[in-house]
Short mmCIF file of C-alpha atoms in Angstrom, two decimals:
data_model
loop_
_atom_site.label_atom_id
_atom_site.label_comp_id
_atom_site.label_asym_id
_atom_site.label_seq_id
_atom_site.Cartn_x
_atom_site.Cartn_y
_atom_site.Cartn_z
CA UNK P 17 -0.10 -3.08 16.70
CA UNK P 18 -0.99 -1.83 13.23
CA UNK P 19 -3.37 0.85 12.02
CA UNK P 20 -5.97 -1.91 11.46
CA UNK P 21 -6.58 -1.95 15.22
CA UNK P 22 -7.77 1.66 14.96
CA UNK P 23 -9.52 1.47 11.57
CA UNK P 24 -10.54 -2.16 10.92
CA UNK P 25 -11.33 -1.59 7.26
CA UNK P 26 -7.60 -1.23 6.61
CA UNK P 27 -7.40 -4.99 7.16
CA UNK P 28 -9.63 -5.61 4.13
CA UNK P 29 -7.99 -6.78 0.91
CA UNK P 30 -9.44 -8.22 -2.30
CA UNK P 31 -7.17 -10.13 -4.68
CA UNK P 32 -7.91 -11.06 -8.30
CA UNK P 33 -5.59 -12.77 -10.79
CA UNK P 34 -3.91 -9.46 -11.71
CA UNK P 35 -4.97 -6.93 -9.10
CA UNK P 36 -5.11 -6.16 -5.41
CA UNK P 37 -7.80 -3.84 -4.03
CA UNK P 38 -7.66 -2.34 -0.54
CA UNK P 39 -9.20 0.71 1.12
CA UNK P 40 -7.27 3.81 0.10
CA UNK P 41 -4.60 4.99 2.55
CA UNK P 42 -2.88 8.35 2.84
CA UNK P 43 0.24 7.10 1.08
CA UNK P 44 -1.88 6.44 -2.03
CA UNK P 45 -3.02 10.07 -2.37
CA UNK P 46 0.11 11.45 -4.04
CA UNK P 47 0.50 8.84 -6.81
CA UNK P 48 -3.22 8.87 -7.58
CA UNK P 49 -3.41 12.66 -7.82
CA UNK P 50 -0.30 12.61 -10.01
CA UNK P 51 -2.12 10.24 -12.35
CA UNK P 52 -5.24 12.39 -12.39
CA UNK P 53 -3.22 15.50 -13.19
CA UNK P 54 -1.39 13.71 -16.03
CA UNK P 55 -4.78 12.80 -17.49
CA UNK P 56 -7.09 9.83 -17.06
CA UNK P 57 -9.63 10.62 -19.80
CA UNK P 58 -10.05 12.56 -23.03
CA UNK P 59 -9.95 16.21 -21.92
CA UNK P 60 -12.67 17.09 -24.44
CA UNK P 61 -15.28 15.05 -22.57
CA UNK P 62 -15.96 14.73 -18.84
CA UNK P 63 -16.97 11.18 -17.82
CA UNK P 64 -17.66 12.05 -14.17
CA UNK P 65 -20.80 13.62 -12.70
CA UNK P 66 -18.61 16.29 -11.07
CA UNK P 67 -15.74 17.76 -13.16
CA UNK P 68 -13.08 17.23 -10.51
CA UNK P 69 -10.29 16.51 -13.01
CA UNK P 70 -10.71 20.02 -14.49
CA UNK P 71 -9.32 21.64 -11.31
CA UNK P 72 -5.90 23.25 -11.22
CA UNK P 73 -3.25 20.82 -9.89
CA UNK P 74 -2.85 22.36 -6.45
CA UNK P 75 -6.63 22.50 -5.98
CA UNK P 76 -7.11 18.97 -7.31
CA UNK P 77 -4.55 17.59 -4.86
CA UNK P 78 -6.17 19.31 -1.88
CA UNK P 79 -9.77 18.48 -2.81
CA UNK P 80 -8.92 14.88 -3.72
CA UNK P 81 -7.47 14.35 -0.25
CA UNK P 82 -10.35 16.19 1.42
CA UNK P 83 -12.91 14.06 -0.44
CA UNK P 84 -11.35 10.75 0.52
CA UNK P 85 -10.75 11.80 4.13
CA UNK P 86 -14.41 12.80 4.37
CA UNK P 87 -15.57 9.43 3.03
CA UNK P 88 -13.53 7.72 5.71
CA UNK P 89 -14.75 10.06 8.47
CA UNK P 90 -18.43 9.76 7.51
CA UNK P 91 -18.51 5.97 7.22
CA UNK P 92 -21.19 4.34 9.36
CA UNK P 93 -23.42 1.28 8.91
CA UNK P 94 -26.39 3.37 7.73
CA UNK P 95 -24.39 5.04 4.93
CA UNK P 96 -20.94 3.91 3.88
CA UNK P 97 -18.52 4.27 1.03
CA UNK P 98 -15.21 2.53 0.45
CA UNK P 99 -12.67 3.85 -2.05
CA UNK P 100 -10.52 0.89 -2.97
CA UNK P 101 -7.12 1.73 -4.41
CA UNK P 102 -6.41 -0.65 -7.30
CA UNK P 103 -2.88 -2.02 -7.32
CA UNK P 104 -1.13 -3.79 -10.18
CA UNK P 105 2.22 -5.25 -9.15
CA UNK P 106 2.03 -3.03 -6.07
CA UNK P 107 1.56 0.18 -8.08
CA UNK P 108 -1.63 2.29 -7.70
CA UNK P 109 -3.42 2.45 -11.06
CA UNK P 110 -6.91 3.64 -10.12
CA UNK P 111 -9.83 3.66 -7.73
CA UNK P 112 -12.87 1.42 -7.42
CA UNK P 113 -15.64 2.84 -5.24
CA UNK P 114 -18.29 0.76 -3.49
CA UNK P 115 -21.13 2.54 -1.67
CA UNK P 116 -24.10 1.39 0.38
CA UNK P 117 -27.00 3.48 1.67
CA UNK P 118 -29.47 1.98 4.17
CA UNK P 119 -27.79 -1.27 3.21
CA UNK P 120 -29.33 -3.61 5.83
CA UNK P 121 -32.78 -2.81 4.41
CA UNK P 122 -32.10 -2.17 0.72
CA UNK P 123 -29.28 -4.70 0.17
CA UNK P 124 -28.11 -2.58 -2.75
CA UNK P 125 -24.69 -1.11 -3.58
CA UNK P 126 -23.43 1.43 -6.10
CA UNK P 127 -20.08 1.42 -7.89
CA UNK P 128 -17.90 3.96 -9.67
CA UNK P 129 -14.29 3.83 -10.82
CA UNK P 130 -11.40 5.23 -12.82
CA UNK P 131 -8.09 3.95 -14.17
CA UNK P 132 -4.86 5.62 -15.22
CA UNK P 133 -4.36 5.91 -18.98
CA UNK P 134 -1.60 3.26 -19.00
CA UNK P 135 -3.94 0.72 -17.38
CA UNK P 136 -6.85 1.22 -19.76
CA UNK P 137 -7.78 -1.14 -22.56
CA UNK P 138 -6.53 -4.32 -20.87
CA UNK P 139 -9.71 -5.59 -19.21
CA UNK P 140 -8.70 -4.33 -15.76
CA UNK P 141 -11.83 -2.21 -15.37
CA UNK P 142 -13.98 -5.32 -15.65
CA UNK P 143 -11.71 -7.27 -13.29
CA UNK P 144 -11.79 -4.65 -10.52
CA UNK P 145 -15.56 -4.15 -10.81
CA UNK P 146 -16.07 -7.91 -10.65
CA UNK P 147 -13.94 -7.98 -7.49
CA UNK P 148 -16.13 -5.54 -5.56
CA UNK P 149 -19.31 -7.19 -6.85
CA UNK P 150 -18.13 -10.58 -5.62
CA UNK P 151 -17.33 -8.98 -2.27
CA UNK P 152 -20.71 -7.23 -2.12
CA UNK P 153 -22.80 -10.25 -3.15
CA UNK P 154 -20.90 -13.07 -1.46
CA UNK P 155 -19.49 -11.44 1.66
CA UNK P 156 -21.90 -8.60 2.48
CA UNK P 157 -25.04 -10.27 1.16
CA UNK P 158 -26.05 -7.59 -1.34
CA UNK P 159 -28.95 -8.40 -3.66
CA UNK P 160 -28.50 -5.61 -6.22
CA UNK P 161 -25.69 -3.47 -7.62
CA UNK P 162 -26.17 -0.21 -9.50
CA UNK P 163 -23.93 1.89 -11.70
CA UNK P 164 -24.18 4.54 -14.38
CA UNK P 165 -22.29 6.07 -17.30
CA UNK P 166 -22.78 8.70 -19.98
CA UNK P 167 -24.36 7.32 -23.14
CA UNK P 168 -21.15 8.08 -25.07
CA UNK P 169 -18.92 6.19 -22.59
CA UNK P 170 -18.75 2.89 -24.46
CA UNK P 171 -15.94 1.48 -22.32
CA UNK P 172 -17.80 1.87 -19.03
CA UNK P 173 -21.11 0.68 -20.49
CA UNK P 174 -19.31 -2.30 -22.00
CA UNK P 175 -17.94 -3.34 -18.61
CA UNK P 176 -21.40 -3.14 -17.07
CA UNK P 177 -23.09 -5.14 -19.80
CA UNK P 178 -20.36 -7.79 -19.77
CA UNK P 179 -21.04 -8.29 -16.05
CA UNK P 180 -24.78 -8.73 -16.55
CA UNK P 181 -26.13 -5.24 -15.85
CA UNK P 182 -29.33 -4.11 -17.53
CA UNK P 183 -30.41 -0.57 -18.29
CA UNK P 184 -32.55 1.00 -15.59
CA UNK P 185 -33.48 4.39 -17.04
CA UNK P 186 -31.84 7.51 -18.42
CA UNK P 187 -31.51 10.99 -16.95
CA UNK P 188 -30.03 14.26 -18.17
CA UNK P 189 -26.96 15.46 -16.29
CA UNK P 190 -24.66 18.46 -16.60
CA UNK P 191 -21.10 17.20 -16.32
CA UNK P 192 -19.62 20.60 -17.20
CA UNK P 193 -21.19 24.04 -17.72
CA UNK P 194 -21.06 23.38 -21.48
CA UNK P 195 -21.56 19.59 -21.45
CA UNK P 196 -24.97 17.97 -20.99
CA UNK P 197 -25.20 14.19 -21.27
CA UNK P 198 -27.67 11.36 -21.11
CA UNK P 199 -26.67 9.28 -18.07
CA UNK P 200 -27.54 5.61 -18.52
CA UNK P 201 -28.40 3.96 -15.21
CA UNK P 202 -27.78 0.23 -14.87
CA UNK P 203 -28.39 -2.47 -12.29
CA UNK P 204 -27.63 -6.15 -11.85
CA UNK P 205 -28.99 -8.67 -9.37
CA UNK P 206 -26.88 -11.21 -7.54
CA UNK P 207 -28.60 -13.93 -9.55
CA UNK P 208 -27.93 -12.27 -12.95
CA UNK P 209 -24.33 -11.23 -12.22
CA UNK P 210 -22.01 -12.72 -14.88
CA UNK P 211 -19.42 -14.20 -12.57
CA UNK P 212 -15.79 -14.33 -13.71
CA UNK P 213 -13.99 -17.63 -14.22
CA UNK P 214 -11.65 -16.91 -11.30
CA UNK P 215 -12.12 -16.87 -7.53
CA UNK P 216 -11.77 -13.76 -5.41
CA UNK P 217 -9.46 -13.97 -2.42
CA UNK P 218 -10.67 -11.87 0.51
CA UNK P 219 -8.70 -10.97 3.63
CA UNK P 220 -10.16 -9.04 6.54
CA UNK P 221 -13.78 -9.87 5.75
CA UNK P 222 -14.82 -10.14 9.39
CA UNK P 223 -13.44 -6.70 10.20
CA UNK P 224 -15.22 -5.23 7.17
CA UNK P 225 -18.56 -6.74 8.12
CA UNK P 226 -18.21 -5.37 11.62
CA UNK P 227 -17.52 -1.86 10.30
CA UNK P 228 -20.18 -1.79 7.57
CA UNK P 229 -23.12 -3.65 9.05
CA UNK P 230 -24.94 -3.30 12.38
CA UNK P 231 -24.82 -6.32 14.67
CA UNK P 232 -28.48 -7.20 14.11
CA UNK P 233 -28.01 -7.35 10.33
#
């Protein structure tokens, strides 16, 4: 019997033409923290709402593991978050997060992501976001998806707009003690989602639905 019998979400897998996405496992922690330490963004600007990539390597490794263990431990139908490791040819190249809060009532999800430097600029960010949106809309029955990015983050905003998102307000955020940004909030409905020209292959959908949604939903 595999670990999926203990944690059913480990049976979930999303496959696109170039990528495989599955819930992050412990064996993914080391290569992903290595990538983060090597650098996944311009060090002069922090694209994340919390400056986790600024931490010293030993602290980053520990806190990265702690964060993802806590997401797994706190998952329940009323408030859940899945960190999908993104694999290209079997190699971890980033993370795609999908979160739902009060999902049975709100039918809304939120996404966030990052990619290693070597994987950027090839359209993979759009492909992995499209994968979790297809899963959210078509498998879980979501009606809305939300995201956000700093006003200077053209790459992230470009992915959102290409997938049909529309701006949904702006707020001021402090990404670093010396960096204040305008955060552009975006949302897209299931009806307005710009679907890709490929089909998503989903394995383990039944196990995922059982873990993320109460029986009455």
